[in-house]
Short mmCIF file of C-alpha atoms and ligand atoms in Angstrom, two decimals:
data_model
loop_
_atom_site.label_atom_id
_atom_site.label_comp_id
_atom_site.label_asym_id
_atom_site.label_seq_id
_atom_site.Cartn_x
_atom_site.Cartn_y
_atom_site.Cartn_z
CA UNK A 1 100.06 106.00 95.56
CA UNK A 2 99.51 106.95 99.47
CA UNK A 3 101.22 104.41 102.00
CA UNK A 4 100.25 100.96 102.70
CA UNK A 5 99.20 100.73 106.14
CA UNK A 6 100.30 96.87 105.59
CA UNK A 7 103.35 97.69 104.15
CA UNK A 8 106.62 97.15 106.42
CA UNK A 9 108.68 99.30 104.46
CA UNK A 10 106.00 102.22 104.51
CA UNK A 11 106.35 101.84 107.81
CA UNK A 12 109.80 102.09 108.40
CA UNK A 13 109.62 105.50 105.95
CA UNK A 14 106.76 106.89 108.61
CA UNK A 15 109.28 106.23 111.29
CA UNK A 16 106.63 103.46 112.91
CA UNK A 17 109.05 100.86 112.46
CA UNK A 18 112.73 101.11 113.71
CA UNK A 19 115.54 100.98 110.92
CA UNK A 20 118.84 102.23 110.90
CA UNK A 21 118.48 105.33 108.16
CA UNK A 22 121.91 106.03 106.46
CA UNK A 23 120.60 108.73 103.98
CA UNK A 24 117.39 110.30 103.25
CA UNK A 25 116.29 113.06 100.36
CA UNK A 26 112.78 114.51 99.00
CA UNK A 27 112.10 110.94 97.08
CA UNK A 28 114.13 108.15 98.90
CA UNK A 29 115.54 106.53 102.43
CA UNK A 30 118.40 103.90 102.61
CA UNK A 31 118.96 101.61 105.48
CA UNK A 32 120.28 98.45 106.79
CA UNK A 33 119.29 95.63 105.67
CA UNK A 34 119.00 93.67 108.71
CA UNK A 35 120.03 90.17 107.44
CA UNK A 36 122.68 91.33 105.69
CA UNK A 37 124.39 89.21 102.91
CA UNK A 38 127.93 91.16 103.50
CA UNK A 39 129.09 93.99 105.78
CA UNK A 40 127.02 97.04 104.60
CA UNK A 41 124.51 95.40 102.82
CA UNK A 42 121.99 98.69 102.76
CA UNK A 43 118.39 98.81 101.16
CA UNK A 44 117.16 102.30 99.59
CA UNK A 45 113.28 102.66 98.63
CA UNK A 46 111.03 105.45 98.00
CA UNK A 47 109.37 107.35 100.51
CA UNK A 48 105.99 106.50 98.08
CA UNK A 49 104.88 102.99 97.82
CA UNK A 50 105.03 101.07 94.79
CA UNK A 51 105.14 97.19 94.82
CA UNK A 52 107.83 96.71 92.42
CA UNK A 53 109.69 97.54 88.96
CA UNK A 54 106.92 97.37 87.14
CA UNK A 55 104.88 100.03 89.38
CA UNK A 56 107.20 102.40 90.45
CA UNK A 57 107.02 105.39 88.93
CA UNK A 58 109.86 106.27 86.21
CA UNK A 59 110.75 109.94 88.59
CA UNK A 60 111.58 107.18 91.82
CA UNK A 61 113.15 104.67 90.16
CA UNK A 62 115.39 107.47 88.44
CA UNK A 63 116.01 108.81 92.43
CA UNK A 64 116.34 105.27 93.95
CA UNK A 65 118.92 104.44 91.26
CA UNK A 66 120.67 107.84 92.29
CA UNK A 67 120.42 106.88 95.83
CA UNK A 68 122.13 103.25 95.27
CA UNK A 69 124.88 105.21 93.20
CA UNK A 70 125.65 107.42 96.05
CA UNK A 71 125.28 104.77 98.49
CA UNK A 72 127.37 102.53 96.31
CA UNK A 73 130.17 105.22 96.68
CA UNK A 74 129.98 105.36 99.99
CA UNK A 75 130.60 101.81 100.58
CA UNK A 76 133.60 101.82 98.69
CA UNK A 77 135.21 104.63 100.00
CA UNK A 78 134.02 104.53 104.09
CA UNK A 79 133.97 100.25 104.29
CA UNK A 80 136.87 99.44 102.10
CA UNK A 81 134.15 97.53 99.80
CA UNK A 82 136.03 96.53 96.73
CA UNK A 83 133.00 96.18 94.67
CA UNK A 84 128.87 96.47 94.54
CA UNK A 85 126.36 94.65 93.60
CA UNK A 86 122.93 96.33 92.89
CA UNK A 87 119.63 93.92 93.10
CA UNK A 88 116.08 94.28 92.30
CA UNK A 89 113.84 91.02 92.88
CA UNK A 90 110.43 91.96 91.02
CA UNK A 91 107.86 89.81 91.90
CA UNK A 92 108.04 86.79 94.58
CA UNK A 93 109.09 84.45 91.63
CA UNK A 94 112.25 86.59 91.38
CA UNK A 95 112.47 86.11 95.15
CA UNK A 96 110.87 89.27 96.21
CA UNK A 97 109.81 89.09 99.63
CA UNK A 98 108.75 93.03 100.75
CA UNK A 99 106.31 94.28 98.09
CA UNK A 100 107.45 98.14 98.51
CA UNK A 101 110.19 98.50 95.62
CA UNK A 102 113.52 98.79 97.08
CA UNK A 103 117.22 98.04 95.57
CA UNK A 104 119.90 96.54 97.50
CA UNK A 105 122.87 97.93 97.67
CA UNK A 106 125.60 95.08 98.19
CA UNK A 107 128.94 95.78 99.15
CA UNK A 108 131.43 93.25 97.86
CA UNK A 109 134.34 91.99 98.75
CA UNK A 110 137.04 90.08 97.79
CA UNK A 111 136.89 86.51 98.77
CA UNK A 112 133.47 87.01 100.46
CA UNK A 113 131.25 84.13 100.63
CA UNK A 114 128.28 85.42 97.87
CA UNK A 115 128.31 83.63 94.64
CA UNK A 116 126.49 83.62 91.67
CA UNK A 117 123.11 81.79 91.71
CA UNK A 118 123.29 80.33 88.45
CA UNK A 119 125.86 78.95 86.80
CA UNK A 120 127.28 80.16 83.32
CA UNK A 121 126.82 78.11 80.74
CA UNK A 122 126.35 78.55 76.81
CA UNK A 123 122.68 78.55 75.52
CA UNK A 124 120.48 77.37 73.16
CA UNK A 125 121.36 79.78 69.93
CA UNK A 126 117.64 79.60 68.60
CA UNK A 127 115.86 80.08 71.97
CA UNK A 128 117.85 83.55 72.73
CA UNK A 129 117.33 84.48 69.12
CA UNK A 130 113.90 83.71 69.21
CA UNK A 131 113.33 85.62 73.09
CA UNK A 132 115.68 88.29 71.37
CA UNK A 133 112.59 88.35 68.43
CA UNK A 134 110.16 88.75 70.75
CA UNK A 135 111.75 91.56 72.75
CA UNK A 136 112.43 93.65 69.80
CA UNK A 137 108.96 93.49 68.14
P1 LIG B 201 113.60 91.18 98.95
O1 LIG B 201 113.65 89.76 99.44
O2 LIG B 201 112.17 91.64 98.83
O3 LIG B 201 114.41 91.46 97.71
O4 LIG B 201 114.31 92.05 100.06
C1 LIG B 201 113.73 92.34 101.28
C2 LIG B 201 114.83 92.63 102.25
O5 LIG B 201 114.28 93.30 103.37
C3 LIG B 201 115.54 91.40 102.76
O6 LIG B 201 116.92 91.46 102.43
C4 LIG B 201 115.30 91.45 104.27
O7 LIG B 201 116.44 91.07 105.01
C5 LIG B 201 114.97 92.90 104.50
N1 LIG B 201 114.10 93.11 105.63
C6 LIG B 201 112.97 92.39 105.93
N2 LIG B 201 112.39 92.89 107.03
C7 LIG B 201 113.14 93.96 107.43
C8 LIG B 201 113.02 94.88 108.51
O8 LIG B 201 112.11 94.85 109.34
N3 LIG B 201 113.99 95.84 108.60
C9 LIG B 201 115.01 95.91 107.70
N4 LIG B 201 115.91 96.90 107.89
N5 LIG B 201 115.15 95.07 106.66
C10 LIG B 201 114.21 94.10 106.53
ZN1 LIG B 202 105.12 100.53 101.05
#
């Protein structure tokens, strides 16, 4: 798919838009996220648009997913991070916000502030086996 002239993160892979790059190869860009949820927090995309999981194509995702592995490497050894978190919202129900697909790549650290958004709990035996059914078939 070409860009999206609407698109803020085509933009910011045309150059049109400011962002602070951190790494760029033939298929992806990472930058700062600029409302970072820790000290790091990066975003990597690819250069093509695709408005989320479901639409990117399999060759980008594979890249992106390299990118965030290089990138989550980086933010262990050069920040002192002592663990990552990788996210993917797909679709604005899953809080997705920027329809270009794009991972986050979040630092963590111990005793930072982010916590889980749901909280553990045992469930209902028949409704995973029955979601578990369903995902097999
Ligand atoms: P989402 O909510 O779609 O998973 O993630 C979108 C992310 O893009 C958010 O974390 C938000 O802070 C970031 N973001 C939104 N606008 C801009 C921008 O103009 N520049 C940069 N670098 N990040 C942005
Ligand atoms: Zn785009």
């Amino acid at each position: 798919m070409a860009a999206d002239p609407d698109c803020l993160f085509c933009k910011i892979v045309a150059g049109d838009i400011p962002a602070t790059r951190v790494y760029e190869d033939e298929r992806t860009i990472a930058f700062m996220d600029i409302n970072p949820g820790t000290r790091g927090h990066l975003l990597v995309v690819p250069r093509e648009h695709a408005v989320d999981l479901l639409s990117v194509a399999p060759e980008d995702l594979a890249a992106c997913t390299r990118t965030a592995q290089i990138m989550a490497a980086r933010v262990s050894d050069k920040l002192g991070a002592d663990g990552v978190n990788l996210l993917n919202s797909c679709g604005a129900a899953a809080w997705q916000t920027v329809f270009h697909f794009h991972v986050h790549v979040i630092p963590r650290y111990v005793n930072d502030p982010l916590q889980l958004p749901w909280q553990p709990a045992p469930g209902d035996r028949d409704e995973i086996a029955a979601a578990a059914a369903r995902l097999s078939e």
